CSV table of C-alpha atoms in Angstrom, one decimal:
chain,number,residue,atom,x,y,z
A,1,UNK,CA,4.0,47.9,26.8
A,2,UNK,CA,5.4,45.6,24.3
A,3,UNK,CA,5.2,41.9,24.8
A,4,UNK,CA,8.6,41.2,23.0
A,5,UNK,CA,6.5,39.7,19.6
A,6,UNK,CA,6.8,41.2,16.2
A,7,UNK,CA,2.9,42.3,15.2
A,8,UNK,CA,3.9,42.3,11.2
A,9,UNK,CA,5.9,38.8,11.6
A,10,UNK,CA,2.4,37.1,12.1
A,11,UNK,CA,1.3,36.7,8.5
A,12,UNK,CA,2.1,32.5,8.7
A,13,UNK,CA,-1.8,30.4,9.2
A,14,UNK,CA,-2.0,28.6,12.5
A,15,UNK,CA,-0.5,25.5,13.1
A,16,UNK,CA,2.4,25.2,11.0
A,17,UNK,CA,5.9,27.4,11.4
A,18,UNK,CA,6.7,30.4,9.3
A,19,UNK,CA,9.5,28.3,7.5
A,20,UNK,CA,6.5,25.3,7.0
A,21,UNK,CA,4.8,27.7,5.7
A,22,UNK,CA,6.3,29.9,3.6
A,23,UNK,CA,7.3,26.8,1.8
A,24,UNK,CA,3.8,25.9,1.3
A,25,UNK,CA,2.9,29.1,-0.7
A,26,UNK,CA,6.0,29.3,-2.3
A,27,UNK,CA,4.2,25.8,-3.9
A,28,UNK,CA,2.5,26.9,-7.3
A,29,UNK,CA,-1.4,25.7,-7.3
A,30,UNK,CA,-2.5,23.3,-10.1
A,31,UNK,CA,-4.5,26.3,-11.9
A,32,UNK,CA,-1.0,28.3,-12.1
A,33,UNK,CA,0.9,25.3,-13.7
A,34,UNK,CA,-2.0,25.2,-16.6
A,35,UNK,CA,-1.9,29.2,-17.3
A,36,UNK,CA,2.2,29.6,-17.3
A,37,UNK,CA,2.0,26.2,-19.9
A,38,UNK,CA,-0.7,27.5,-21.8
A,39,UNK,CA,0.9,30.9,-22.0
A,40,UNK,CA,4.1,29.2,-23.5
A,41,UNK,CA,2.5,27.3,-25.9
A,42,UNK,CA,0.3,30.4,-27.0
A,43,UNK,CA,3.9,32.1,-27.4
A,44,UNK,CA,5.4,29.7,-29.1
A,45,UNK,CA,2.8,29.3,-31.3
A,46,UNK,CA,2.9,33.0,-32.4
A,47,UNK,CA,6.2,33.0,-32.5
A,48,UNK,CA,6.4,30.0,-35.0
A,49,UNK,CA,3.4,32.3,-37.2
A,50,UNK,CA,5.9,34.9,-36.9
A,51,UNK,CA,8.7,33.1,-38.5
A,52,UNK,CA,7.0,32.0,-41.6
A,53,UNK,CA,4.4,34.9,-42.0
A,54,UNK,CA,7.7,37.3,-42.5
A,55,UNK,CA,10.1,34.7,-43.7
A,56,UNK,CA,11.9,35.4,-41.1
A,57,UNK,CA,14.2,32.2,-39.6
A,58,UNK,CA,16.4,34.2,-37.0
A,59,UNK,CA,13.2,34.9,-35.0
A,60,UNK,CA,13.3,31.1,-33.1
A,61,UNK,CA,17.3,30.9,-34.0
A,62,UNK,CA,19.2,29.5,-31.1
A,63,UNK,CA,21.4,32.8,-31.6
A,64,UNK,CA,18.6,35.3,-30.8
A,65,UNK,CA,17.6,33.7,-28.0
A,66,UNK,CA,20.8,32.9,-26.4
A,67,UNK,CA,21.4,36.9,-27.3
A,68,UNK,CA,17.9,37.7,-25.9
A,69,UNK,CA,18.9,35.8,-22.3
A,70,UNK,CA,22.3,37.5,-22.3
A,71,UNK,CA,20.6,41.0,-22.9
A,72,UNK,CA,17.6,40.8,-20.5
A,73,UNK,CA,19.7,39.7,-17.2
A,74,UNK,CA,21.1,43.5,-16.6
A,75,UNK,CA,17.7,44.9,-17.5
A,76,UNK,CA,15.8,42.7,-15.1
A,77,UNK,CA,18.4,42.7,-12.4
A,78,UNK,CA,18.7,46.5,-12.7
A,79,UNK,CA,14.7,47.0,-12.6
A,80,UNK,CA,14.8,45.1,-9.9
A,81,UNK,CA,16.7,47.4,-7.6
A,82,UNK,CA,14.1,49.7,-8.2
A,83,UNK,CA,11.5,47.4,-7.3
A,84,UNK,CA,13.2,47.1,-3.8
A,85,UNK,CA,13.6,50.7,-3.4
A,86,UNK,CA,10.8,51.7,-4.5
A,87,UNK,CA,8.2,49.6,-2.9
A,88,UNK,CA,9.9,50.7,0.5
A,89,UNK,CA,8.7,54.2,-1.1
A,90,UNK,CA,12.2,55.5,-2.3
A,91,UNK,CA,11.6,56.9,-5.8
A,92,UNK,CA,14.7,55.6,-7.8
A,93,UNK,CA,15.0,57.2,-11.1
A,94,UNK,CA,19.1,57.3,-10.9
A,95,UNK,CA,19.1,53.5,-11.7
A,96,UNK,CA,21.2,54.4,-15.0
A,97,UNK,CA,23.9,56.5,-13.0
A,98,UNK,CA,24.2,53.6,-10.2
A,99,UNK,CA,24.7,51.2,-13.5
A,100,UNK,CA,27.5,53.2,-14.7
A,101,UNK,CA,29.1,53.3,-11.2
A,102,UNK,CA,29.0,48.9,-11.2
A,103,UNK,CA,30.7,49.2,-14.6
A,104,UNK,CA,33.2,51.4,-14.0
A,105,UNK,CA,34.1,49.5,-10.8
A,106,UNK,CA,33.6,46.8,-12.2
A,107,UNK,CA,36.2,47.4,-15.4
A,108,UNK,CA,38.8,48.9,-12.4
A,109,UNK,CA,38.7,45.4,-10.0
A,110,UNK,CA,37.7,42.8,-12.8
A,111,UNK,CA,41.4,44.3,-15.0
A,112,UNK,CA,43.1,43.9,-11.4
A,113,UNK,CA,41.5,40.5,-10.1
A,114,UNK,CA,39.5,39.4,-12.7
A,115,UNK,CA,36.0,38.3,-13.5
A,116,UNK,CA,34.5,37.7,-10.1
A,117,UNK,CA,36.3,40.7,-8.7
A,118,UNK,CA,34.7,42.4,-11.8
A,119,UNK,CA,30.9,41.4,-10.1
A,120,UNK,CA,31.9,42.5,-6.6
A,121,UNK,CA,33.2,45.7,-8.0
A,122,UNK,CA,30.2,46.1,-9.5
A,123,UNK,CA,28.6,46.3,-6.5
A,124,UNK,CA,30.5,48.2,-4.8
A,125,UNK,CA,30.3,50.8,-7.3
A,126,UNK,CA,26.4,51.0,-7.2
A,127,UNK,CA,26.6,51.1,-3.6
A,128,UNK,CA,28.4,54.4,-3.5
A,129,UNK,CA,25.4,55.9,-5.3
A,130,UNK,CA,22.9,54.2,-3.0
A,131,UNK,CA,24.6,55.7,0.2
A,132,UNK,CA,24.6,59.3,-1.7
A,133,UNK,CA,20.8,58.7,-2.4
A,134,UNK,CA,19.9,57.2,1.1
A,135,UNK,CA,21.7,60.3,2.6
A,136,UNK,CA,20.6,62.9,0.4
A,137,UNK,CA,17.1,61.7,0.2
A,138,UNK,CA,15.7,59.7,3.4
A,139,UNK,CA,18.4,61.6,5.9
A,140,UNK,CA,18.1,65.3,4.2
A,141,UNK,CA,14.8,64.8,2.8
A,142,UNK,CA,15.7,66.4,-0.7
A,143,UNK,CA,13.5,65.7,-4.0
A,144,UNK,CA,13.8,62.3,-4.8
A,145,UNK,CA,13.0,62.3,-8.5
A,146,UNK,CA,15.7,65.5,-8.3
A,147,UNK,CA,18.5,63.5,-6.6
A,148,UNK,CA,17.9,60.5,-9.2
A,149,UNK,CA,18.3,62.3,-12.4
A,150,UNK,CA,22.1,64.2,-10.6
A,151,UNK,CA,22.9,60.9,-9.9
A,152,UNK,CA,22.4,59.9,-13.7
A,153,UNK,CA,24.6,63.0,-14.6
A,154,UNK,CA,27.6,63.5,-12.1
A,155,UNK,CA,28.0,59.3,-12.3
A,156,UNK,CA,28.8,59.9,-15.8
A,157,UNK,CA,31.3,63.1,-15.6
A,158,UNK,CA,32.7,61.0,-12.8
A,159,UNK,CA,33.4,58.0,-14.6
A,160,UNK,CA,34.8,59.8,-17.4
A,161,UNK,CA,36.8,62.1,-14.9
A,162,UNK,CA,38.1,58.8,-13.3
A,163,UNK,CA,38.7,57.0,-16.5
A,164,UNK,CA,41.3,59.8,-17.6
A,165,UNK,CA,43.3,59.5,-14.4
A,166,UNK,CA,43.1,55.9,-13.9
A,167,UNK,CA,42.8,53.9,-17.2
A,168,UNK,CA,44.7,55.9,-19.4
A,169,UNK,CA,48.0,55.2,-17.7
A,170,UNK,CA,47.4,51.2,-17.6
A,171,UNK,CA,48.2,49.2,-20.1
A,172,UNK,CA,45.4,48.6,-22.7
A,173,UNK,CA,43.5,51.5,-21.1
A,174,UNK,CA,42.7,55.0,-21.8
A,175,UNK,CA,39.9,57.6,-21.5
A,176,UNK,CA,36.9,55.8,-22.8
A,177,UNK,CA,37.7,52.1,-21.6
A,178,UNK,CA,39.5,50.0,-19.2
A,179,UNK,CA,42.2,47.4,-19.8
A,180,UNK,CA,41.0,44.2,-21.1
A,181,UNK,CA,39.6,41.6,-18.4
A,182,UNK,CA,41.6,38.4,-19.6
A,183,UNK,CA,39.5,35.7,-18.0
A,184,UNK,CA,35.6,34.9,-17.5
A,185,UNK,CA,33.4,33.1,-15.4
A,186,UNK,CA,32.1,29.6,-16.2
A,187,UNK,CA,29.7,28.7,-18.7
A,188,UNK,CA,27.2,26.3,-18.2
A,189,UNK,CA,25.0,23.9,-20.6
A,190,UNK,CA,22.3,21.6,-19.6
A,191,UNK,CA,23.4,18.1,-20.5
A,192,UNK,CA,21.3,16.1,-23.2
A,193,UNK,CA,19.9,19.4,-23.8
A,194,UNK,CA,22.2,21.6,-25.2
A,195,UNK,CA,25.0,19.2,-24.7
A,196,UNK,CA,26.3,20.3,-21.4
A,197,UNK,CA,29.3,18.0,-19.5
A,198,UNK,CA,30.0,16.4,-23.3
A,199,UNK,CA,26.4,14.7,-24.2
A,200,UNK,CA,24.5,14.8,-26.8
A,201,UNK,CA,22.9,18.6,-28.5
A,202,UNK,CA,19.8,17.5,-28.4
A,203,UNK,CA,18.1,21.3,-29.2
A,204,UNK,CA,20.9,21.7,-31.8
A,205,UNK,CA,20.3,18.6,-34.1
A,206,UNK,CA,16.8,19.5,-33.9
A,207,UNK,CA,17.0,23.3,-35.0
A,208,UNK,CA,19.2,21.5,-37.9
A,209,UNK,CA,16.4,19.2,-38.8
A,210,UNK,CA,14.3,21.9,-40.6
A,211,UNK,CA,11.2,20.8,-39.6
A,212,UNK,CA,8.2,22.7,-38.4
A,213,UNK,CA,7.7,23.4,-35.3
A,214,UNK,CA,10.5,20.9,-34.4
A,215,UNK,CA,13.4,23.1,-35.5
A,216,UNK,CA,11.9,26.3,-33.6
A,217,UNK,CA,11.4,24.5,-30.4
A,218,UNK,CA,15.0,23.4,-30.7
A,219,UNK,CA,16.3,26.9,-31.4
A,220,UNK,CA,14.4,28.0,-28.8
A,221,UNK,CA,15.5,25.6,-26.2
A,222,UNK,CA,19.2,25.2,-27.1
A,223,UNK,CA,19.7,29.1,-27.0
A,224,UNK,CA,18.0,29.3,-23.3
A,225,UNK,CA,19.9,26.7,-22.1
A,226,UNK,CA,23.0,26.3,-24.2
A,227,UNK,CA,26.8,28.2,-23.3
A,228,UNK,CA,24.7,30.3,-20.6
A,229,UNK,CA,27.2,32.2,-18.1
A,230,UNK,CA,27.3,31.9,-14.2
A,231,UNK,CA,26.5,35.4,-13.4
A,232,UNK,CA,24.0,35.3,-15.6
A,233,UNK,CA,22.5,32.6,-14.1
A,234,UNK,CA,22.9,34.3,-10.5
A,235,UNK,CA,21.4,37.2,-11.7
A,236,UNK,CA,18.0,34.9,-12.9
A,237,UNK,CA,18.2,33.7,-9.4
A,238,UNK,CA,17.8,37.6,-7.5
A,239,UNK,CA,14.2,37.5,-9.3
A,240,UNK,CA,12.7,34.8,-7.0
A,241,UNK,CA,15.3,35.8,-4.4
A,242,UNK,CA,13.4,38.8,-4.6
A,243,UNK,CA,10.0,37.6,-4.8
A,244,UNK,CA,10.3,35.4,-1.4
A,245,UNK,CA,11.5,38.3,0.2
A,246,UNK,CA,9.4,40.7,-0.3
A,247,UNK,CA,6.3,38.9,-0.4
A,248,UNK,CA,6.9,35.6,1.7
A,249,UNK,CA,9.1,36.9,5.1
A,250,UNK,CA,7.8,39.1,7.6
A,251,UNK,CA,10.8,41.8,6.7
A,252,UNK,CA,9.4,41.4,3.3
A,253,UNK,CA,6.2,42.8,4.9
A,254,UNK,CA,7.6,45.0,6.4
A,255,UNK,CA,9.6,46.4,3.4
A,256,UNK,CA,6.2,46.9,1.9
A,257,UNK,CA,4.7,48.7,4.8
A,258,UNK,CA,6.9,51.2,4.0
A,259,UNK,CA,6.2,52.3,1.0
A,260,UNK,CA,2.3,51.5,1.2
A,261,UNK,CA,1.6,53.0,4.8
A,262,UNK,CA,4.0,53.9,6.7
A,263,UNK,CA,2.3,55.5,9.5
A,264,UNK,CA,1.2,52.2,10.2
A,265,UNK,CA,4.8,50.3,10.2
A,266,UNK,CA,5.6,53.0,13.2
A,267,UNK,CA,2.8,52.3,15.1
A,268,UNK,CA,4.1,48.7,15.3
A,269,UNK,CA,7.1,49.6,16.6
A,270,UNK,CA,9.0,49.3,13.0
A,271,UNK,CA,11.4,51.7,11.6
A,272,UNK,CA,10.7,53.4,8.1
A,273,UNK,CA,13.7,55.0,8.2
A,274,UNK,CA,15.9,51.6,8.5
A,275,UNK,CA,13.7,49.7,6.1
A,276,UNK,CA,14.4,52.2,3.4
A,277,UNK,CA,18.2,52.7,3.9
A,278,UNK,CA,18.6,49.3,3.8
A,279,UNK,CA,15.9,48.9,0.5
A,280,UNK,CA,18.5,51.9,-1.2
A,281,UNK,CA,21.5,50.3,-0.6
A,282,UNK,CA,20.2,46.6,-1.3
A,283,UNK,CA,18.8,48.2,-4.8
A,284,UNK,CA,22.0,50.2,-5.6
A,285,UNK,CA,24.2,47.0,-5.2
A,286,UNK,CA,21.8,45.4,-7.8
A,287,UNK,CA,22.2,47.8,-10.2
A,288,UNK,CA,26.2,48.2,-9.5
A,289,UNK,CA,25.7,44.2,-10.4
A,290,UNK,CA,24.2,44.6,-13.8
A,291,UNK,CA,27.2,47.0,-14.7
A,292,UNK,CA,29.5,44.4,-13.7
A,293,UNK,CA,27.9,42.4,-15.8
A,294,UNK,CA,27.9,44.3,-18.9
A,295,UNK,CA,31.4,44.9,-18.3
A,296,UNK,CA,32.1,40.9,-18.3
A,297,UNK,CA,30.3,40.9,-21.5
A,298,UNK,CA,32.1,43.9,-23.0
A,299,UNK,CA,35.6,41.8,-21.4
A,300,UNK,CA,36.0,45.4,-19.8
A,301,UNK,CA,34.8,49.3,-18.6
A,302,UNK,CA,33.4,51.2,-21.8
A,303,UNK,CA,32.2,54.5,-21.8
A,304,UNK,CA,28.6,54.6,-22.6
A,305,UNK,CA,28.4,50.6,-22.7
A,306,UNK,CA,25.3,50.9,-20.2
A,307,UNK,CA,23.3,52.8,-23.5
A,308,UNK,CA,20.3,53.5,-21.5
A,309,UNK,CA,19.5,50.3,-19.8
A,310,UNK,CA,19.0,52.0,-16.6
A,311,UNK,CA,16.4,53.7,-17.8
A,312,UNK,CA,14.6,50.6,-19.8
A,313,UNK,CA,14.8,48.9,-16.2
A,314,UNK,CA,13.0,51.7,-14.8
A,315,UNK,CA,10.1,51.6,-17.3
A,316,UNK,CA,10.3,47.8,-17.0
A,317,UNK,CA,9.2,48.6,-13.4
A,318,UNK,CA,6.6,50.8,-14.2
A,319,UNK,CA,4.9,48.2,-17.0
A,320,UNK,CA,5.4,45.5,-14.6
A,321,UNK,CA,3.5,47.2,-12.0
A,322,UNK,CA,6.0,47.1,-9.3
A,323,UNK,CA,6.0,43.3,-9.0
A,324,UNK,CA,9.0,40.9,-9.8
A,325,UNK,CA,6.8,39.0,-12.4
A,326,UNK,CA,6.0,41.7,-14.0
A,327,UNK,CA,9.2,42.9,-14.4
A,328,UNK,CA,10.7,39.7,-15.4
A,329,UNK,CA,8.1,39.6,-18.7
A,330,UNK,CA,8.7,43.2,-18.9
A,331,UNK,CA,12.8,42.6,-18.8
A,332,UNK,CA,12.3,39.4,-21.6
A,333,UNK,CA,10.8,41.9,-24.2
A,334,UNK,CA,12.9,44.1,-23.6
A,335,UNK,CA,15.6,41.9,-24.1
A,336,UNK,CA,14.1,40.0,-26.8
A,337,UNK,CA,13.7,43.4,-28.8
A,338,UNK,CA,17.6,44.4,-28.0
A,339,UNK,CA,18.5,40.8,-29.7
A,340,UNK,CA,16.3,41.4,-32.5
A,341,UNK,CA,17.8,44.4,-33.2
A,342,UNK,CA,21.1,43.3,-33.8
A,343,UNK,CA,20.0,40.5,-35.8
A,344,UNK,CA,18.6,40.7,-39.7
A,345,UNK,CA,15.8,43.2,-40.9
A,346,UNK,CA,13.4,40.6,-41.3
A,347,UNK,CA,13.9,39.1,-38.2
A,348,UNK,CA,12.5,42.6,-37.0
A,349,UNK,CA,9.5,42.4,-39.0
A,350,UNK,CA,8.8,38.9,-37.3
A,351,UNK,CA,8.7,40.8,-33.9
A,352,UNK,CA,6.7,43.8,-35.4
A,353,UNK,CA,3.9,40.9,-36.0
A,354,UNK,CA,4.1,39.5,-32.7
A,355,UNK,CA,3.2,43.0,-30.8
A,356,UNK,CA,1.0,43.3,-33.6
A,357,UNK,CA,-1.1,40.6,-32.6
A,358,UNK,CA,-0.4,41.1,-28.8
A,359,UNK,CA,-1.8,44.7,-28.7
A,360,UNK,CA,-4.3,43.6,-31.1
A,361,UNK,CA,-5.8,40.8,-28.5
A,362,UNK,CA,-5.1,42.8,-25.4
A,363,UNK,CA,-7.1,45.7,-26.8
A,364,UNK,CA,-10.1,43.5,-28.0
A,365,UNK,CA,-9.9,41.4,-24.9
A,366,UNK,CA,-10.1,45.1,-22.7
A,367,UNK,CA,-13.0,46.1,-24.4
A,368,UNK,CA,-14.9,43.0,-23.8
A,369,UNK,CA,-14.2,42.9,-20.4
A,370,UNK,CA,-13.7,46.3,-18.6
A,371,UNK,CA,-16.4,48.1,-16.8
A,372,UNK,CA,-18.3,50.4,-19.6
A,373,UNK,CA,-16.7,53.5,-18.1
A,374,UNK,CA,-12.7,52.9,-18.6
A,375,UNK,CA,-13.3,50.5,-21.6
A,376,UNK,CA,-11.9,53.3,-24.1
A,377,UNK,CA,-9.5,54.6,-21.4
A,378,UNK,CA,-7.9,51.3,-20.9
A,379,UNK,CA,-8.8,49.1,-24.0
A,380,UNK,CA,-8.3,51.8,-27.1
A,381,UNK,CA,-4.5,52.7,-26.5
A,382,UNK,CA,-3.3,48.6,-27.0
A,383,UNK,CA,-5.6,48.3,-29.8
A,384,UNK,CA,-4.4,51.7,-31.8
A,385,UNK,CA,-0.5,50.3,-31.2
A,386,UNK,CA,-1.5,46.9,-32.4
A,387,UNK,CA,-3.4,48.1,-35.6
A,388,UNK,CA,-0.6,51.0,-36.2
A,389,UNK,CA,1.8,47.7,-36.7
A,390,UNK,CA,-0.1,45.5,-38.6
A,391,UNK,CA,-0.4,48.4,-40.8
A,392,UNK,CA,3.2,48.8,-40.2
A,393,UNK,CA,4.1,45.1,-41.4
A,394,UNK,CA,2.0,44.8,-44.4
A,395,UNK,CA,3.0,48.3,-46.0
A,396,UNK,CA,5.7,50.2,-44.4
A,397,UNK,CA,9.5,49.0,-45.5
A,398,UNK,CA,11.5,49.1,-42.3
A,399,UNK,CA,14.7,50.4,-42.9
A,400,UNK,CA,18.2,48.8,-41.2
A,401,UNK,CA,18.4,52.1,-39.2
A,402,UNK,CA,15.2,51.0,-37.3
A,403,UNK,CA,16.3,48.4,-35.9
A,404,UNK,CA,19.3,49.9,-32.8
A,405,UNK,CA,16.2,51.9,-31.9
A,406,UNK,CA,14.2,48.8,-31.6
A,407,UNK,CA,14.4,48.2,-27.7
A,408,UNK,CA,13.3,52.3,-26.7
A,409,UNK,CA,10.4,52.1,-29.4
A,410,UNK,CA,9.2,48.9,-27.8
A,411,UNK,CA,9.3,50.6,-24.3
A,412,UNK,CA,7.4,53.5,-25.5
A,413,UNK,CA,5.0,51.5,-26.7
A,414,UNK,CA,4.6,48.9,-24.0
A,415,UNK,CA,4.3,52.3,-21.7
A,416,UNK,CA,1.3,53.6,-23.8
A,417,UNK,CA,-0.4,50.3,-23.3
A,418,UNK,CA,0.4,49.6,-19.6
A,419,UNK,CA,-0.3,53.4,-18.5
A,420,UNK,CA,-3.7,52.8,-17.9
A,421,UNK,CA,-3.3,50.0,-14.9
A,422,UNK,CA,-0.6,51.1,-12.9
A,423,UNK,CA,-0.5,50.9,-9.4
A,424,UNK,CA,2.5,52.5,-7.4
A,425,UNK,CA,3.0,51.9,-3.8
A,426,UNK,CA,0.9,54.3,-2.1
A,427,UNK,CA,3.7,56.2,0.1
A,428,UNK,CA,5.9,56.3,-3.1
A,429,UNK,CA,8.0,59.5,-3.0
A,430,UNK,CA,6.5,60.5,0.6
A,431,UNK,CA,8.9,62.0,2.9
A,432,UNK,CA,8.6,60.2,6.9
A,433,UNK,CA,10.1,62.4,9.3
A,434,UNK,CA,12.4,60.3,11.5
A,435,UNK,CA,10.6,59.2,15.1
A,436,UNK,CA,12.3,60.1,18.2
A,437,UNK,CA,12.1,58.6,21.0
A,438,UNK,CA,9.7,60.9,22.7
A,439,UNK,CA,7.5,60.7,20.1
């Protein structure tokens, strides 16, 4: 008989309300504070290496790194609609097809409306996908992984299809892009900073100054915080969004149950079934939003403009290990390596060292540490990728073609390396059969 009580909503200590409390652990402890500031410092210190061991000023230039924040929102925001689908145990390899859906959409509304229409269209535009995958998958019970990679195929013949009839009788349009979108959204700067509301650049006169250390910090900090757009900044804001949910609400708990042991979330009276429809469709609008915001970047729809991203979100989900911190540090290289590769060769070579050094250490550090029996397993892979480019770095001549294929050789590597720890959710892929009410 039930009593009228959620069982998975009590996960908050005694004593002190769920709100109370959830507020409490959303606190970070003392111990976290010193890691995440000695982890920037080490990475700024590497990075500064970086600069002068390859000569190589564009690698703390405020450009890249406004670039690298520009490039890493749609790959985070996209991986992270697969983080919600898939930890309710929805495989979601169509990411890239729900992406092109938001842009398309999104080039359709924004040319119409304009840029906030553009977002929302977006959306929209991913959601389509999600109810074709929620239907075809948790309803009909078809392949997952087979339904994700049709999606990735028929949304581009569709959008293509579409683009023909539509854009190419608009003004400005035709088969491979959408009118202009005249306008965009705000663009925000901190003030004293980066010289936001008409103060001083701060981060801009020191990058200018030339000094050590003093002119990378600025670069650095001015192209973080400096001429940063609003739907960029919303998108940095799903990441914690995210976070809290899934790991500090009861639904949150819930939306885990689902795709760790689901037999269990029925036996407390919860519904798999619900949880992962709405998981699909929550993770398909994310995705529809980082093609909207690719098209406010491009100022329109262009055919091909997601280039892959979709699928560099869904191995940013794999090497973060299904968790949004993960993914977020996942995303940033990512990103980081897209800016890089648009910049100057050297500024390439500066990146090659600081893998170089990373897989290096994380190798090393594996070796020493692991239990004897999965040392080579898990320690060898980082430290062959790290030694492969030093080797790289000191001998091999990059040439300018490299560097477009910078971001997918950087996921292939960071795969290689992260392989070896994964953790999926344990129900991932599993089909429930929906529960009756006899049953």
């Amino acid at each position: 008989m039930s009593t009228g009580t959620d069982p998975l909503a009590a996960v908050t200590p005694s004593g002190a309300g769920p709100a109370r409390a959830s507020v409490d652990r959303l606190r970070p402890s003392a111990r976290h504070v010193r890691a995440a500031l000695r982890w920037t410092l080490l990475g700024l210190g590497l990075l500064i290496l970086a600069r002068y061991l390859a000569d190589a000023p564009g690698i703390t230039a405020s450009a890249t790194w406004g670039s690298a924040l520009r490039l890493t929102v749609p790959i985070a925001v996209v991986a992270m609609g697969g983080l919600l689908s898939e930890r309710s145990g929805v495989i979601n390899v169509g990411l890239e097809g729900m992406m092109i859906g938001g842009t398309w959409t999104a080039g359709l509304l924004g040319a119409v409306a304009g840029p906030w229409a553009a977002l929302v269209g977006g959306v929209a535009g991913g959601l389509v996908f999600g109810v074709l995958m929620a239907v075809l998958c948790i309803e009909m019970g078809i392949n997952q992984l087979i339904v994700g990679v049709s999606i990735n195929v028929i949304a581009a013949a569709v959008a293509r299809f579409a683009s023909d009839i539509v854009f190419s009788g608009m003004d400005g349009g035709t088969i491979a892009r959408s009118p202009r979108i005249g306008a965009d959204v705000p663009h925000l700067s901190l003030p004293f900073v980066s010289g936001g509301l008409g103060t001083p650049d701060l981060s801009r006169t020191m990058e200018a100054s030339e000094l050590p250390v003093v002119a990378q910090v600025g670069g650095l900090v001015g192209g973080l915080t400096r001429d940063v757009s609003l739907e960029a900044v919303i998108g940095l804001l799903i990441i914690p969004v995210v976070a809290w949910v899934l790991w500090k609400t009861p639904f949150g708990l819930r939306w885990r149950a689902a795709g760790e042991e689901p037999a269990a979330l029925q036996a407390l009276g919860g519904s798999v079934h619900r949880t992962r429809w709405i998981a699909v469709l929550v993770g398909s609008g994310l995705a529809g939003f980082a093609g909207g915001y690719l098209t406010l970047i491009s100022q329109g729809y262009i055919e091909n403009q997601t280039a892959g991203r979709g699928f560099i979100g869904l191995a940013t989900l794999i090497f973060g290990n299904w968790t949004p911190s993960g993914v977020f540090f996942g995303a940033a290289l990512f990103g980081v390596s897209d800016a890089v590769g648009i910049g100057r060769p050297e500024t390439l070579r500066a990146l090659v060292v600081v893998l170089a050094v990373v897989f290096t250490a994380l190798g090393l550090l594996r070796l020493r540490r692991t239990v004897p029996g999965r040392k080579l397993r898990e320690g060898l892979p980082p430290l062959v990728v790290g030694i492969v480019l030093l080797v790289v770095f000191v001998a091999v001549p990059l040439p300018a073609a490299v560097s477009s294929a910078t971001p997918y050789v950087v996921t292939l590597a960071v795969l290689v390396v992260a392989g070896t720890r994964m953790r999926p959710p344990a129900a991932l892929g599993r089909l429930v059969p929906r529960r009756t009410r006899r049953s």
